[in-house]
Amino acid sequence: MTTTTRTDTQPSGLHTADGHDLIRVQGARVNNLKDVSVEIPKRRLTVFTGVSGSGKSSLVFGTIAAESQRMINETYSAFVQGFMPTLSRPDVDVLEGLTTAIIVDQERMGANPRSTVGTATDANAMLRILFSRLGQPHIGSPNAYSFNIPTVKASGAITVERGNKTKAEKATFNRLGGMCPRCEGMGNVSDFDLTALYDDSKSLSGGALTIPGYSMDGWYGRIFSGAGFNMDKPINKFTKKELHDLLYKEPTKIKVEGINLTYEGIINKIQKSMLSKDVDSLQPHVRAFVERAITFTTCPDCGGTRLSQEALSSKIKGKNIADVCTMQITDLADWVRGLDEPSVAPLLAGLQHLLDSFAEIGLGYLSLDRPSGTLSGGEAQRTKMIRHLGSSLTDVTYVFDEPTIGLHPHDIQRMNSLLLQLRDKGNTVLVVEHKPESIAIADHIVDLGPGAGTGGGTVCFEGTVDGLRGSDTITGRHLDDRAQLKDAVRAASGALEIRGASTNNLKNVDVDIPLGVLCVLTGVAGSGKSSLIHGSVAKRDGVVVIDQTGIRGSRRSNPATYTGLLEPIRKAFAKANGVKPALFSSNSEGACPTCNGAGVIYTDLGVMATVETICEECDGKRFQAAVLEYTLGGRNIAEVLAMSVAEAEEFFEDGDASTPAAHKILDRLADVGLGYLTLGQPLTTLSGGERQRLKLAAQMADKGDVYILDEPTTGLHLADVQNLLGLLDRLVDSGKSVIVIEHHQAVMAHADWIIDLGPGAGHDGGRIVFEGSPGDLVAGRATLTGEHLAAYVGAS
């Protein structure tokens, strides 16, 4: 018998190719990972656990998924790669056994106001084909039913070549689109409040325009004077023509100081630059201006359906395409099931499967005309999952980022079975997760930690769920944590009255939300919680809403710039050294001239991937060498920005560096559990949970009486939920009212008052099914939430 040194010899009957059953990672150093090496079994469900900031996303998304995507991109020609996002190689020694990675993340779906649930999936395209085949009267191709395609008509001479002769012939061209011409397929028309655009008692040079960015000191001043406006004449003295030109003039070529420019009326310009984007994606000060200056009313021509009259006139079984898109998806699935038309049988089968997938994944309460920008992070992630449920792909790696976000305990079971279904088809499923119910179904666990930021980045445990439970890691110790109901609840100091709320699926809801207490809104996904809060409470005075929308910031933005912390730090440095504060900003005078304060230099290689190298001049510190000679308390500005929140809190507390304004902001950051973040860490590297807690820290300074938090446990480890509850208690004890939309049973158990919506989702919800203390909810067990909370707290 011959001996072999191979340790992975396969039993007889198995081919060598069957031996590749592991994804091997060796020496991963992305972000805070410290030379991490793991072996992940293929065709199994692996869950990655650990406190927020421990390095889970760095390992799963930043290393494994990123390298898989990069290697697939490299199989395309250099020309095609030029149109793809450029990905740099992750900092890792060895990555073996990778398969194609499909990433299903929580990024909100595009903030394009034209995008709906129907257009973001294939449902809308299928319905358009269906109506173009079966709709009566027949009006044209599928384009005739699309609210994103305008009707085009043209006539004129065309040149026709026949033989060696060319001759001009008259031709007309018609393309029927479904877009409503009045609102251009937006469903609403905008009306401008002119008093919010300008102060008519002032002249242009005197600062009449109150639109963000329209300063007369820069190019705008030159353009207006180049367009022939009298800059010193008050606007209320303008003639009708001058005022029309100021507001509505079509783009016109002008010459300013020898440079060719275009002048366009202010309102036309605003419509193109601000109104073509989703309001939520605008910068805060621009969004505030849009909300103040522009009112959106339903389009009178199409009634908000976005479609032309021709598209609305074509019907199947008495319903036009707008009617079916407004139906709840579960009802639409039943309607499609009732269509028996052999000529389009394959199309009906495909549409049926797609709609059933929505219901299967717990999104049956949505409608296809719902704007995709209004979906929560969890809803967006589950919408992206739909296209993979019926996929015939196997042996691929599916990567999920907390798929249970936004799910009621009742729905988590369904999500678990979907993850197992993907695994059982022969796929590798990698899940970053905190919920014990989802950790319990894992075949393999990788626990990262022990802490967050620089205190994390190592593998604390690898193995089974039972092994994790018995290990002495933070996750293992807290896996079976169960919050207890409070012995006594606070009494309300008043009430926020809501009467006749009917936003989305709410059915004329009357409810009093108690003030001065911790009030938790619960209910299955789609029961109407967000509709109640955003439709009836959010716009009131004194209400501060901290939701899950992403923080908008470039790679130059960091926690110090976002929270306003950099301002007192710069002033303290300037005062201590007798120089200007602008020197201590890497976006201003103090920036390293070689990299312009970015810390890295990007070398664009045309169609190849852009190479990112640390700036040799400043060694990645972002500042000029001269600026780094100025110190405060023995540290220079680059050293201060490299500190963690916890270190900086100590540094600015007393001694030479004592800065009360900075210390107050750092206190709030530590309060929300972000003590491990470094002050100069780019915002683009933060996880979803970290971003929300950063917003909470920034907005705790707002002069609000009522704080609304939308699922603040998102991205929080079991051990950190306790800290969050302490923070919510401190907010309430300081005299604030806190309203939390939440699915986490620990937060429910800790509430003073619970308002439960339901009983189901969509049109099966929208009613108040319980109001009272958590103890009463558990004792009654009359609702789904009550049953799950009773099981969670171990009530007999």
JSON list of C-alpha atoms in Angstrom, two decimals, residues 92 172 264 300 395 434 544 615 644 707 714 722:
[
{"chain": "A", "resi": 92, "resn": "VAL", "atom": "CA", "xyz": [-5.79, 39.07, 2.95]},
{"chain": "A", "resi": 172, "resn": "THR", "atom": "CA", "xyz": [-44.42, 60.60, -39.55]},
{"chain": "A", "resi": 264, "resn": "GLU", "atom": "CA", "xyz": [-32.03, 79.13, -17.08]},
{"chain": "A", "resi": 300, "resn": "PRO", "atom": "CA", "xyz": [-55.50, 66.27, -11.55]},
{"chain": "A", "resi": 395, "resn": "ASP", "atom": "CA", "xyz": [-23.34, 26.16, -5.45]},
{"chain": "A", "resi": 434, "resn": "HIS", "atom": "CA", "xyz": [-27.72, 39.10, 16.22]},
{"chain": "A", "resi": 544, "resn": "VAL", "atom": "CA", "xyz": [-37.34, 64.56, 16.76]},
{"chain": "A", "resi": 615, "resn": "CYS", "atom": "CA", "xyz": [-0.06, 59.57, 0.47]},
{"chain": "A", "resi": 644, "resn": "SER", "atom": "CA", "xyz": [-11.32, 56.38, 19.84]},
{"chain": "A", "resi": 707, "resn": "TYR", "atom": "CA", "xyz": [-38.04, 61.38, 20.48]},
{"chain": "A", "resi": 714, "resn": "THR", "atom": "CA", "xyz": [-30.89, 47.27, 14.46]},
{"chain": "A", "resi": 722, "resn": "GLN", "atom": "CA", "xyz": [-29.10, 46.40, 27.76]}
]
